[in-house]
Amino acid sequence: MKIEFWSDVICPYCGLMEHRLKRALERFPHAAHVRVVHRSIQLHPDLPRTGVTQRRLFDLAGMPRATGERTLRAIETAAHAEGLTPYHALDRTLGPTDLAHQLLAYATEQGRGDEAWSAIFRAHFGQARNLWTANEVLDFAAEIGLDRAEAEQALRSRRFLAQVTDDQREAERLGSRGAPFLVLDRTYAIPGAVDTDDLLAAITRAWREKNADPVPLTALADEDGICAPDGCAVPGDA
């Protein structure tokens, strides 16, 4: 079973869903046969490299600060209740994540994708880390054990840029209007954040439908004029 998980580094619901997906798979009896594929969405590609505060982003989006703060505090409360402490959804700086996504694609090529995605969510939401400039991203790469020189070459060559762009286009083609966006075996989509129990139920349903025993079809005519391994019957022959 393949679970495709589209997310952005700066999306607080995405960091929460990454945690919930891991918890759901811990409870799923067939987890050994599930492959999680992380894919990229960039929510604010036009933000400056210097970053903006979350409250300033509310202003730029025309959202009342009180409304935005209430929403993000609720996400923090949910994260804390599920063991993600600290979780800075409000008091942080946001920036463009194109370089971070290219680094994550490089990490995936190195067989470290799942680990790198988990670590980058912990860095941003757990430590309120800025990950917008090349140096910030490369420092993070070195911290999680990636070769800094090779990572720098990957960013300089921009060889993962097309992949990151294609990920976003594919999500939009499949009906995504934002992040997080999960797709189960290209059969079911989960747009947005759901709790762990609902996520586990969705994974279980998709698994059962894919692996269900075939149901014999109802015949609409008598078994007549048919060939079998032991020969062919003459139509109407009793």
Coordinates of C-alpha atoms in Angstrom, one line a residue:
M1 CA 0.0 0.0 0.0
K2 CA 1.3 3.4 -0.9
I3 CA 0.4 6.5 1.1
E4 CA 1.3 9.8 -0.5
F5 CA 1.6 12.7 1.9
W6 CA 1.7 16.2 0.4
S7 CA 2.8 18.9 2.9
D8 CA 4.8 22.0 3.5
V9 CA 7.5 22.6 6.1
I10 CA 5.7 25.7 7.5
C11 CA 2.2 24.2 7.6
P12 CA 1.3 23.5 11.3
Y13 CA -1.4 21.1 10.4
C14 CA 1.1 19.2 8.3
G15 CA 3.5 18.7 11.2
L16 CA 0.6 17.5 13.3
M17 CA -0.5 15.1 10.6
E18 CA 3.0 13.7 10.1
H19 CA 2.9 12.8 13.8
R20 CA -0.6 11.3 13.5
L21 CA 0.3 9.2 10.5
K22 CA 3.2 7.6 12.4
R23 CA 0.9 6.9 15.4
A24 CA -1.7 5.4 13.1
L25 CA 0.8 3.2 11.4
E26 CA 2.1 2.0 14.8
R27 CA -1.4 0.6 15.4
F28 CA -2.0 -0.7 11.8
P29 CA -1.2 -4.5 11.7
H30 CA 0.0 -4.4 8.1
A31 CA 2.3 -1.4 8.5
A32 CA 5.3 -3.4 7.2
H33 CA 3.6 -3.4 3.8
V34 CA 2.8 0.4 3.7
R35 CA 5.2 2.8 1.9
V36 CA 4.9 6.5 2.8
V37 CA 5.9 8.8 0.1
H38 CA 6.4 12.5 1.0
R39 CA 5.6 15.0 -1.6
S40 CA 6.0 18.8 -1.7
I41 CA 3.6 21.7 -1.6
Q42 CA 4.7 25.3 -1.1
L43 CA 2.1 27.5 0.5
H44 CA 3.9 30.8 0.5
P45 CA 6.6 30.7 -2.2
D46 CA 6.7 34.5 -2.5
L47 CA 7.7 35.3 1.1
P48 CA 11.1 37.0 1.6
R49 CA 14.2 35.0 2.5
T50 CA 14.4 37.1 5.6
G51 CA 11.0 35.7 6.7
V52 CA 8.0 37.3 8.2
T53 CA 6.3 36.6 11.5
Q54 CA 3.1 34.6 11.6
R55 CA 1.2 37.7 12.9
R56 CA 2.6 39.8 10.0
L57 CA 1.4 37.1 7.6
F58 CA -2.1 37.4 9.1
D59 CA -2.0 41.1 8.2
L60 CA -0.7 40.4 4.6
A61 CA -3.5 37.8 4.1
G62 CA -6.2 40.2 5.4
M63 CA -7.0 38.0 8.4
P64 CA -7.9 39.5 11.7
R65 CA -5.1 38.7 14.1
A66 CA -7.5 37.5 16.8
T67 CA -9.0 34.9 14.4
G68 CA -5.6 33.6 13.3
E69 CA -4.2 33.4 16.8
R70 CA -7.3 31.5 18.0
T71 CA -6.8 28.9 15.2
L72 CA -3.1 28.4 15.7
R73 CA -3.4 28.2 19.5
A74 CA -6.0 25.4 19.0
I75 CA -3.4 23.6 16.8
E76 CA -0.8 24.0 19.5
T77 CA -3.2 22.7 22.1
A78 CA -3.9 19.6 20.0
A79 CA -0.2 19.0 19.3
H80 CA 0.7 19.3 23.0
A81 CA -2.1 16.8 23.9
E82 CA -0.6 14.3 21.5
G83 CA 3.0 14.6 22.8
L84 CA 4.4 17.3 20.5
T85 CA 5.9 19.7 23.0
P86 CA 6.8 22.4 22.4
Y87 CA 5.0 23.2 19.2
H88 CA 5.3 26.8 17.9
A89 CA 2.5 27.4 15.5
L90 CA 2.0 31.1 16.3
D91 CA 5.3 32.5 17.7
R92 CA 7.6 31.8 14.7
T93 CA 8.8 33.2 11.5
L94 CA 7.8 31.9 8.1
G95 CA 9.6 32.0 4.7
P96 CA 9.8 30.4 1.3
T97 CA 10.4 26.7 1.5
D98 CA 11.7 25.9 -2.0
L99 CA 15.2 25.2 -0.8
A100 CA 14.0 23.1 2.1
H101 CA 11.9 21.0 -0.3
Q102 CA 14.8 20.5 -2.6
L103 CA 16.9 19.4 0.3
L104 CA 14.2 17.0 1.4
A105 CA 14.1 15.5 -2.1
Y106 CA 17.9 15.1 -2.0
A107 CA 17.5 13.4 1.4
T108 CA 14.9 11.0 0.0
E109 CA 17.3 10.1 -2.8
Q110 CA 19.8 9.2 -0.1
G111 CA 17.3 6.9 1.6
R112 CA 16.7 9.4 4.4
G113 CA 13.5 11.0 3.3
D114 CA 11.1 9.9 6.1
E115 CA 13.7 10.8 8.7
A116 CA 14.5 14.2 7.2
W117 CA 10.8 15.2 7.0
S118 CA 10.2 14.3 10.6
A119 CA 13.4 16.2 11.6
I120 CA 12.5 19.3 9.7
F121 CA 9.0 19.5 11.3
R122 CA 10.6 19.1 14.7
A123 CA 13.2 21.8 13.9
H124 CA 10.6 24.3 12.6
F125 CA 7.8 23.8 15.0
G126 CA 9.7 22.4 18.0
Q127 CA 12.5 25.0 17.9
A128 CA 10.9 27.7 15.7
R129 CA 13.9 27.4 13.4
N130 CA 14.2 29.5 10.2
L131 CA 14.9 27.3 7.2
W132 CA 14.6 29.7 4.3
T133 CA 18.2 30.5 3.2
A134 CA 20.7 28.1 1.7
N135 CA 22.9 28.4 4.8
E136 CA 20.0 27.7 7.1
V137 CA 19.0 24.6 5.1
L138 CA 22.5 23.3 4.8
D139 CA 23.2 23.7 8.5
F140 CA 20.1 21.6 9.1
A141 CA 21.3 19.0 6.5
A142 CA 24.6 18.6 8.4
E143 CA 22.8 18.3 11.7
I144 CA 20.8 15.3 10.6
G145 CA 23.9 13.6 9.1
L146 CA 23.7 14.5 5.5
D147 CA 26.8 15.4 3.6
R148 CA 26.8 19.2 3.6
A149 CA 29.0 19.5 0.4
E150 CA 26.8 17.1 -1.5
A151 CA 23.6 18.8 -0.3
E152 CA 25.0 22.2 -1.3
Q153 CA 25.7 20.8 -4.8
A154 CA 22.2 19.5 -5.0
L155 CA 20.8 23.0 -4.2
R156 CA 23.2 24.8 -6.5
S157 CA 22.4 22.6 -9.4
R158 CA 18.7 22.9 -8.7
R159 CA 18.3 19.3 -9.9
F160 CA 15.4 18.6 -7.6
L161 CA 13.5 21.8 -8.5
A162 CA 11.4 20.2 -11.3
Q163 CA 10.5 17.3 -8.9
V164 CA 9.3 19.8 -6.3
T165 CA 7.3 21.7 -8.9
D166 CA 5.8 18.5 -10.3
D167 CA 4.7 17.4 -6.9
Q168 CA 2.6 20.5 -6.4
R169 CA 1.1 20.2 -9.9
E170 CA 0.1 16.6 -9.2
A171 CA -1.5 17.5 -5.9
E172 CA -3.6 20.2 -7.7
R173 CA -4.5 17.7 -10.4
L174 CA -5.8 15.3 -7.8
G175 CA -8.0 17.9 -6.2
S176 CA -5.8 19.4 -3.5
R177 CA -6.6 23.0 -2.4
G178 CA -3.9 23.1 0.2
A179 CA -2.0 21.0 2.7
P180 CA -1.9 18.5 4.3
F181 CA -3.2 16.2 1.5
L182 CA -3.0 12.5 1.8
V183 CA -3.8 10.0 -1.0
L184 CA -4.2 6.3 -0.2
D185 CA -3.3 4.0 -3.1
R186 CA -4.6 6.6 -5.6
T187 CA -8.1 5.5 -4.5
Y188 CA -9.0 7.8 -1.5
A189 CA -7.9 11.3 -0.6
I190 CA -7.8 12.9 2.8
P191 CA -7.8 16.7 2.4
G192 CA -6.8 18.4 5.6
A193 CA -6.1 17.2 9.1
V194 CA -8.0 14.4 10.7
D195 CA -7.4 12.7 14.1
T196 CA -5.4 9.6 14.5
D197 CA -8.4 7.3 14.9
D198 CA -10.1 8.6 11.7
L199 CA -6.8 8.3 9.8
L200 CA -6.3 4.7 11.0
A201 CA -9.9 3.9 9.9
A202 CA -9.3 5.3 6.4
I203 CA -6.1 3.4 6.0
T204 CA -7.8 0.2 7.2
R205 CA -10.7 0.7 4.8
A206 CA -8.3 1.3 1.8
W207 CA -6.3 -1.8 2.8
R208 CA -9.3 -4.1 3.1
E209 CA -10.8 -3.0 -0.2
K210 CA -7.5 -3.6 -2.0
N211 CA -6.9 -6.9 -0.4
A212 CA -10.5 -8.2 -0.2
D213 CA -11.2 -11.7 -1.5
P214 CA -12.9 -11.6 -4.8
V215 CA -16.7 -12.0 -4.6
P216 CA -18.3 -14.4 -7.2
L217 CA -20.5 -12.6 -9.7
T218 CA -24.2 -13.4 -10.1
A219 CA -24.7 -15.4 -13.3
L220 CA -27.4 -13.9 -15.6
A221 CA -27.8 -17.1 -17.7
D222 CA -27.5 -20.9 -17.2
E223 CA -24.0 -22.4 -17.4
D224 CA -24.3 -23.6 -21.0
G225 CA -22.1 -23.7 -24.1
I226 CA -18.9 -23.5 -22.0
C227 CA -15.5 -25.1 -22.2
A228 CA -13.7 -26.4 -19.2
P229 CA -10.4 -28.3 -18.6
D230 CA -12.3 -31.6 -19.0
G231 CA -14.0 -30.6 -22.3
C232 CA -16.7 -28.5 -23.9
A233 CA -20.4 -28.9 -23.3
V234 CA -22.9 -28.8 -26.1
P235 CA -25.5 -26.1 -25.6
G236 CA -28.8 -27.6 -24.3
D237 CA -27.1 -30.9 -23.6
A238 CA -28.5 -32.3 -20.4

